Short mmCIF file of C-alpha atoms in Angstrom, two decimals:
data_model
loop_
_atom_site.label_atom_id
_atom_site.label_comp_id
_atom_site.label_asym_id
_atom_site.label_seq_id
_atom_site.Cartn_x
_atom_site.Cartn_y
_atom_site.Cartn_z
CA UNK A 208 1.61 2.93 -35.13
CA UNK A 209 2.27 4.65 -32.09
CA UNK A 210 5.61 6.00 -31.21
CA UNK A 211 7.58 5.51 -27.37
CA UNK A 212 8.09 8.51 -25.90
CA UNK A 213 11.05 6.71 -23.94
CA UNK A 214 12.96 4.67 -26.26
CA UNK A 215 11.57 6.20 -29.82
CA UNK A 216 10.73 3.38 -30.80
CA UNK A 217 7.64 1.50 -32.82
CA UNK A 218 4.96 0.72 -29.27
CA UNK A 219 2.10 -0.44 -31.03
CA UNK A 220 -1.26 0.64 -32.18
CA UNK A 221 -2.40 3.88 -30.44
CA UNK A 222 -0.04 3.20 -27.96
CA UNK A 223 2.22 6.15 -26.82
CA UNK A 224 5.09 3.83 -24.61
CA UNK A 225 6.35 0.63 -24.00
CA UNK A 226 4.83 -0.69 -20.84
CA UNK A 227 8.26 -1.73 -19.77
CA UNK A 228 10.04 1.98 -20.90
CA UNK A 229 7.18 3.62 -18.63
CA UNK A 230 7.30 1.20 -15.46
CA UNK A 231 11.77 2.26 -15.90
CA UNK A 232 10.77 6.20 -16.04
CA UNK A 233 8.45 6.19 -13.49
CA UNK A 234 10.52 3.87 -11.16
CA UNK A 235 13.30 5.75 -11.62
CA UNK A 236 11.36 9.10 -11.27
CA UNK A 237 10.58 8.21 -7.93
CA UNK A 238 14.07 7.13 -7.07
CA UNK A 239 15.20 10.51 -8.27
CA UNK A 240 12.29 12.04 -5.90
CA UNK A 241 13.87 10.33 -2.70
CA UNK A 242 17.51 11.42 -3.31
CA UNK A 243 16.37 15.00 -3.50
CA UNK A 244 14.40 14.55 -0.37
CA UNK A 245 17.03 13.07 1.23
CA UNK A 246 19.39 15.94 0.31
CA UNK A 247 16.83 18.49 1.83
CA UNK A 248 15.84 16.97 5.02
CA UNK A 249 19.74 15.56 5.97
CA UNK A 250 21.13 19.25 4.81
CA UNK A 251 23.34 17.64 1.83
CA UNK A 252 24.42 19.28 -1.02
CA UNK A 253 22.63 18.20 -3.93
CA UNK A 254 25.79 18.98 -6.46
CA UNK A 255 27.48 15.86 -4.80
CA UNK A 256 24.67 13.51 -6.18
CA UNK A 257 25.40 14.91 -9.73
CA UNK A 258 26.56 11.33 -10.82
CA UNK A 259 23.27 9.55 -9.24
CA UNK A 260 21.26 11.86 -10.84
CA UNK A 261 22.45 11.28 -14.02
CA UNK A 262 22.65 7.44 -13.58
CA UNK A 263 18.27 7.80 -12.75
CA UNK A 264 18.22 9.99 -15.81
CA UNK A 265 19.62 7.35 -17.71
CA UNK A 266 17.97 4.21 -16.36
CA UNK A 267 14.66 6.12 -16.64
CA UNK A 268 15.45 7.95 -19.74
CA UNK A 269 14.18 11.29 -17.64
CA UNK A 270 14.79 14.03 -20.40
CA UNK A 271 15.84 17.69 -19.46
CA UNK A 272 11.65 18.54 -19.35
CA UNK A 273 11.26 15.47 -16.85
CA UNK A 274 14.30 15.90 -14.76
CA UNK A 275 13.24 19.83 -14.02
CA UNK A 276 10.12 18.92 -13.29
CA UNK A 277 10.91 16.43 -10.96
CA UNK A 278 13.20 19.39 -9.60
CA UNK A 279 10.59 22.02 -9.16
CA UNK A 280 8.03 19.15 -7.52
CA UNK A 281 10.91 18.35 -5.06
CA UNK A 282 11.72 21.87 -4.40
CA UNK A 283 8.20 22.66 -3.53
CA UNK A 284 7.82 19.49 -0.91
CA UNK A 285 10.87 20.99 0.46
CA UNK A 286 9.30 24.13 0.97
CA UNK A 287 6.12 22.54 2.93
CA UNK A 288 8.11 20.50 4.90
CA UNK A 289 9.67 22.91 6.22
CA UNK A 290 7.05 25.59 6.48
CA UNK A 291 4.75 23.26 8.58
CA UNK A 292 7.98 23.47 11.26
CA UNK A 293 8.04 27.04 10.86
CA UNK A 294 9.83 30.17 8.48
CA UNK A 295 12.26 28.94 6.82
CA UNK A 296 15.70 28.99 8.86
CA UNK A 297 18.78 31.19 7.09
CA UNK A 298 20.57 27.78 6.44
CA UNK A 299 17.96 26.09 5.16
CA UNK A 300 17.59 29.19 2.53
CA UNK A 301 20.88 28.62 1.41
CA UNK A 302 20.58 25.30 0.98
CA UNK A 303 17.53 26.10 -1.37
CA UNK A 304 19.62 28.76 -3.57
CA UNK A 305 22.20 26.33 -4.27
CA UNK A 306 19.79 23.68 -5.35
CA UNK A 307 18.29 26.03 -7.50
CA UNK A 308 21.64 27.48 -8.83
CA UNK A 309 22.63 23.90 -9.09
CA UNK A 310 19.58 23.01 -11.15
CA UNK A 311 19.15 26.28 -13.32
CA UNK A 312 15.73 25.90 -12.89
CA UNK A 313 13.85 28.82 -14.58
CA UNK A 314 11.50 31.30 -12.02
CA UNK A 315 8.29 30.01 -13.86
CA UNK A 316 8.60 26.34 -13.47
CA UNK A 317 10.08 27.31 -9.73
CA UNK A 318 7.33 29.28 -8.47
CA UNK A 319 4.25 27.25 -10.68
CA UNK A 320 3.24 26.63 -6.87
CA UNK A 321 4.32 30.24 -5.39
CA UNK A 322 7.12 28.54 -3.22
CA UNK A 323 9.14 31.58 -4.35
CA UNK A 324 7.13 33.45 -3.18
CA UNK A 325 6.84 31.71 0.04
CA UNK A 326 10.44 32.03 0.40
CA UNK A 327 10.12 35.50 0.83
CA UNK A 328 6.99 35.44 3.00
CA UNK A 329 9.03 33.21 5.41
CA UNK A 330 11.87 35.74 5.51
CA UNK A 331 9.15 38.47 6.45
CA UNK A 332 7.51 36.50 8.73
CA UNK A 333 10.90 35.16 10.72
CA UNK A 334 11.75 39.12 11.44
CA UNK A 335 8.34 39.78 12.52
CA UNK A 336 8.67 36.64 15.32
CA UNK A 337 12.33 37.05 16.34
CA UNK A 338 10.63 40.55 17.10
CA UNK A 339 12.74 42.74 14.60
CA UNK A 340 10.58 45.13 12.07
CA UNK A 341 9.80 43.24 9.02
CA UNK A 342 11.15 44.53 5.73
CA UNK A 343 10.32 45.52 2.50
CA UNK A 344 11.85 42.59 -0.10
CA UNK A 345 9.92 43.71 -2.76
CA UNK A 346 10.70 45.66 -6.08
CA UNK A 347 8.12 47.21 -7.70
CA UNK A 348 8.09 49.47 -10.72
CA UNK A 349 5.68 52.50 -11.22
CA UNK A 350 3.30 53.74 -9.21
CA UNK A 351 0.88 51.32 -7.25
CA UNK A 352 -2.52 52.73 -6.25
CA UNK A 353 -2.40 52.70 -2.46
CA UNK A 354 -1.34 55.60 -0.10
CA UNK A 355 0.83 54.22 2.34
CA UNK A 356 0.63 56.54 5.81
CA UNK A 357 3.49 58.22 6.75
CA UNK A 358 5.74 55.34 8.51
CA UNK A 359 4.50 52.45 6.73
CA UNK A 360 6.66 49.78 5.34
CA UNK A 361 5.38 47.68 2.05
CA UNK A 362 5.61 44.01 3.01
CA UNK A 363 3.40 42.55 0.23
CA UNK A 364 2.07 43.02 -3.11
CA UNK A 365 -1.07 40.53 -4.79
CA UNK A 366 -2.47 41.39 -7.96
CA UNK A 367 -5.90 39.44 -9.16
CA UNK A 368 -7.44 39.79 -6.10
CA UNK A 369 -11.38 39.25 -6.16
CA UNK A 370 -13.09 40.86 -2.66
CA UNK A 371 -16.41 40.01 -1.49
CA UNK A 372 -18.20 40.53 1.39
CA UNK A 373 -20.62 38.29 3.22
CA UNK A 374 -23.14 38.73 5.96
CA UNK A 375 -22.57 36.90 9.14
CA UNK A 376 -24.97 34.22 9.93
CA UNK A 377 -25.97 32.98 13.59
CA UNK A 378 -22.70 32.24 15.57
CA UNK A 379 -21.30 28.78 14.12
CA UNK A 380 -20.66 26.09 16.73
CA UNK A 381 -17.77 26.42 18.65
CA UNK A 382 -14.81 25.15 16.69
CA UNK A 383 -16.89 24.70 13.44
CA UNK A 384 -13.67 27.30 12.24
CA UNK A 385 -10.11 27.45 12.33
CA UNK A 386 -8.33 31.05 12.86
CA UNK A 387 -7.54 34.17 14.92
CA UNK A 388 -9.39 36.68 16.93
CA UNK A 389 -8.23 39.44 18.81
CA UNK A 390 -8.38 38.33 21.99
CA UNK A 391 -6.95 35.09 21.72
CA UNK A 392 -4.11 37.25 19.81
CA UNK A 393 -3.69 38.89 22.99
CA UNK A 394 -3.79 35.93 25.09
CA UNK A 395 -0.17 35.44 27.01
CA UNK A 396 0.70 32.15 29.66
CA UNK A 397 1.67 32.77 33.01
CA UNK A 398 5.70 33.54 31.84
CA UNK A 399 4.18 36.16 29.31
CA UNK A 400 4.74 33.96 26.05
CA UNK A 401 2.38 34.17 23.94
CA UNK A 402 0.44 31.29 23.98
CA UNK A 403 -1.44 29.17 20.55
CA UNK A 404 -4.97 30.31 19.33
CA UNK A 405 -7.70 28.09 21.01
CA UNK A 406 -9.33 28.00 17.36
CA UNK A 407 -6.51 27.14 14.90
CA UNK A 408 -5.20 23.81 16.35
CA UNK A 409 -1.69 24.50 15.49
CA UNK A 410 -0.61 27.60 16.36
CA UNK A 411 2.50 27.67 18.42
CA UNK A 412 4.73 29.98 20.29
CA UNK A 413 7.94 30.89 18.31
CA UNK A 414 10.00 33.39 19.36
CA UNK A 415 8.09 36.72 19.98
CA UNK A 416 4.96 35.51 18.44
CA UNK A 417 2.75 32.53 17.54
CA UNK A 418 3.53 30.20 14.09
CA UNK A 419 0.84 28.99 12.09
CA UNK A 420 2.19 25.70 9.94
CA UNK A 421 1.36 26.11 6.51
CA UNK A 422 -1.15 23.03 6.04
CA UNK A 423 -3.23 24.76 8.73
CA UNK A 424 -5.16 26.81 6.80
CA UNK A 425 -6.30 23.40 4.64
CA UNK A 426 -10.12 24.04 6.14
CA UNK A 427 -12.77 24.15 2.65
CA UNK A 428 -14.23 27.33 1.59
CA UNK A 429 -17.06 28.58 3.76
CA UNK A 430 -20.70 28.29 1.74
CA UNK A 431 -20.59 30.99 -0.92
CA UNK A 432 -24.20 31.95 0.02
CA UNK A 433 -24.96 36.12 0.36
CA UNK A 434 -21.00 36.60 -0.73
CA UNK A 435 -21.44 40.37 -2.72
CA UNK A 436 -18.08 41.13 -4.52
CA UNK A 437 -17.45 44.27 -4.47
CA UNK A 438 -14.00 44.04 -7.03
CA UNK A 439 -11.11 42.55 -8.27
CA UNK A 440 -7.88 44.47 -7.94
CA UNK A 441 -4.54 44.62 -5.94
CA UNK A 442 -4.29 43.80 -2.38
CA UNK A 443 -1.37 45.77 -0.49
CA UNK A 444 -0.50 44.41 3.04
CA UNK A 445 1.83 46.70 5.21
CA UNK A 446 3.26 47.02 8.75
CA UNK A 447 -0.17 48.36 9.40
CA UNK A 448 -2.94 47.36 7.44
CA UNK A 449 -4.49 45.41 3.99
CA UNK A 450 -5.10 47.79 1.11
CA UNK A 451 -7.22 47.05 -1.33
CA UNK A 452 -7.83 48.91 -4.74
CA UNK A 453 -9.68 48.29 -7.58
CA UNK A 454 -11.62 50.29 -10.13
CA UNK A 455 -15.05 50.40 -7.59
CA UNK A 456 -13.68 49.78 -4.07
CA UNK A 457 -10.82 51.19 -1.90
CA UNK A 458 -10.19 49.93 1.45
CA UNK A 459 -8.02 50.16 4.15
CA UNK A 460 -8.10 47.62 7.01
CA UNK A 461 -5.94 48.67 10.20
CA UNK A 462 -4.22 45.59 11.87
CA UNK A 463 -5.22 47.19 15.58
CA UNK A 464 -9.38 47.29 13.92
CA UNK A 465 -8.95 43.28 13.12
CA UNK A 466 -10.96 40.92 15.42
CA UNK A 467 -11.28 37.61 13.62
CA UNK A 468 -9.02 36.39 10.28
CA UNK A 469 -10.48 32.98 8.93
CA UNK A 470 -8.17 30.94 6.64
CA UNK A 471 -9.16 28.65 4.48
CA UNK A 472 -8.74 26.97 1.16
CA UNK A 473 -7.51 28.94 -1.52
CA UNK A 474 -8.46 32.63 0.59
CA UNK A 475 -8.90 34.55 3.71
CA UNK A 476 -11.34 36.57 5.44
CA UNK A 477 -11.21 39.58 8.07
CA UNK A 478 -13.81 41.02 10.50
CA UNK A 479 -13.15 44.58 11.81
CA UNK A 480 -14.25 46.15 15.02
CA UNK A 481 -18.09 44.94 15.51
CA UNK A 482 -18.83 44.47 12.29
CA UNK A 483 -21.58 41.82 11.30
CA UNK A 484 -19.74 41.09 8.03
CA UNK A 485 -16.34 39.40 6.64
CA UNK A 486 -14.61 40.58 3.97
CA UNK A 487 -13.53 37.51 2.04
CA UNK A 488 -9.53 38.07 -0.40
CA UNK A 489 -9.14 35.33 -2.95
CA UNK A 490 -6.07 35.51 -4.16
CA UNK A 491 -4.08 36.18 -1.61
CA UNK A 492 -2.54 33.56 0.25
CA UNK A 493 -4.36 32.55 3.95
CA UNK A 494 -0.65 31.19 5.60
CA UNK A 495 0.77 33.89 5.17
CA UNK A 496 -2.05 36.34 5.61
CA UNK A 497 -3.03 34.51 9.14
CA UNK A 498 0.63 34.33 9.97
CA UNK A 499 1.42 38.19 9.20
CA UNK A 500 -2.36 39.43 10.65
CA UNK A 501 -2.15 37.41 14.01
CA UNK A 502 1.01 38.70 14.95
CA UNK A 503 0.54 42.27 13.89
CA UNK A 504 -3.07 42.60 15.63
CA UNK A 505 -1.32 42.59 19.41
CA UNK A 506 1.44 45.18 18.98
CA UNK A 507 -0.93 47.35 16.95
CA UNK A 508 -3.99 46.86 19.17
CA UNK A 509 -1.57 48.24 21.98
CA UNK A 510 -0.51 51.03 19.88
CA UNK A 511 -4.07 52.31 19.16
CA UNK A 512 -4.70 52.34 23.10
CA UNK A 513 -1.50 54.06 23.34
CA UNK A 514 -3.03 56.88 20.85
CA UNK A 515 -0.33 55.55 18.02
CA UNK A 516 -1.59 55.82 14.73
CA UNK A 517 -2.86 52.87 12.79
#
């Protein structure tokens, strides 16, 4: 006889739950889904629901495994939600840190979909458009095996990183692909604003730069056809340029030599100067990669004509 995982109690024959006990969890699951949502989109503080919270937990019989979960799941809807409006705003990222000091949440089950890591992207990436010099937020320990040049500041660290390159075919049809290229980087309206790239259908002026949501880069992998890897290492992005290293390949790809960075599912590729060839990067993430490489291609492009080092 099968045991409910709700109520402990006898549920039959190879039976794991009371069909009742189940429809009360996941009723109440849901219930406990809204509140949460509620408390991130209206700004609330999600310490004054403490008593609704625990009433769910009870109706539902959510255990402490169910109720973090159901944390961690709301935490990370937060985080798109707010990330397809733009970086996260300062207030919004305290409203985060006390729901996750609230919650006690451990940094596994909080970033099992990166949106800790996102957190900090969106910190990087709301210096870079209000215009100020994005920062390092990382710590890292020992040596990594990049050179930085002289100037460079460390904005991003991705280990795991498979590269590949792949041929270009003919030219695809005109919007057959969603990203950046140089000159549509470059492109300003008539007040000087920077205006959205024609190919990403979301891109939007914010502040000294264009914002790509973070469901924009949802296009499917390109056909896998001629890809060549050429190694699977760490990825480095700076100020300046994407480092790659692994035990057969270094590169180094200058912002002001990018014309064309293609998101898509799950990675992202980059085409420098003329070259009839993409490198593809799974592994690390295409938002923020399209986000941090569109908006560092125009002031470095001008830099390079200005005889500024790369």
């Amino acid at each position: 006889m099968g045991i409910c995982q709700f109520c402990h109690r006898s549920a039959g024959l190879f039976r794991s739950a009371h069909r009742e006990c189940l429809r009360r969890f996941e009723q109440a699951r849901q219930q406990l889904l809204d509140l949460l949502r509620v408390c991130f989109e209206e700004g609330r503080e999600v310490s004054e629901q403490h008593e609704s919270i625990m009433r769910l937990c009870r109706e539902g019989r959510l255990d402490e495994a169910a109720l973090g979960a159901a944390c961690a799941e709301a935490l990370d809807a937060a985080i798109l939600r707010y990330l397809r409006v733009g970086p996260i705003s300062p207030e919004e990222n305290e409203l985060i840190a006390r729901f996750i000091d609230y919650t006690g949440l451990p940094q596994s089950l909080l970033n099992a979909h990166h949106s800790l890591e996102r957190l900090v992207q969106a910190q990087i990436l709301r210096d870079l458009l209000a215009g100020s010099p994005p920062q390092c937020r990382l710590t890292t320990e020992g040596d990594i095996p990049v050179e930085l040049q002289a100037g460079e500041t460390l904005l991003w660290l991705a280990g795991n990183v498979l590269c590949c390159r792949q041929e270009l075919p003919a030219a695809p049809e005109e919007g057959s692909q969603q990203g950046v290229s140089q000159a549509d980087s470059q492109t300003t309206s008539q007040s000087g604003a920077p205006t959205p790239c024609p190919c990403t259908r979301e891109g939007r002026p914010m502040g000294r730069g264009i914002y790509y949501p973070v469901d924009c880069c949802d296009a499917p992998p390109p056909d896998e056809k001629g890809l060549q890897p050429l190694g699977q290492g760490l990825a480095a992005l700076s100020d300046k340029a994407l480092y790659f290293a692994s035990p057969t390949q270094q590169l180094r790809l200058p912002f002001a030599g990018l014309t064309e960075v293609l998101p898509c599912r799950a990675r992202v590729s980059f085409r420098e100067g003329r070259d009839e060839s993409l490198l593809f990067f799974s592994g690390l993430d295409p938002w923020f990669c399209l986000n941090l490489a569109s908006n560092l291609m125009r002031p470095a492009a001008r830099a390079a004509e200005a005889g500024a080092p790369a």
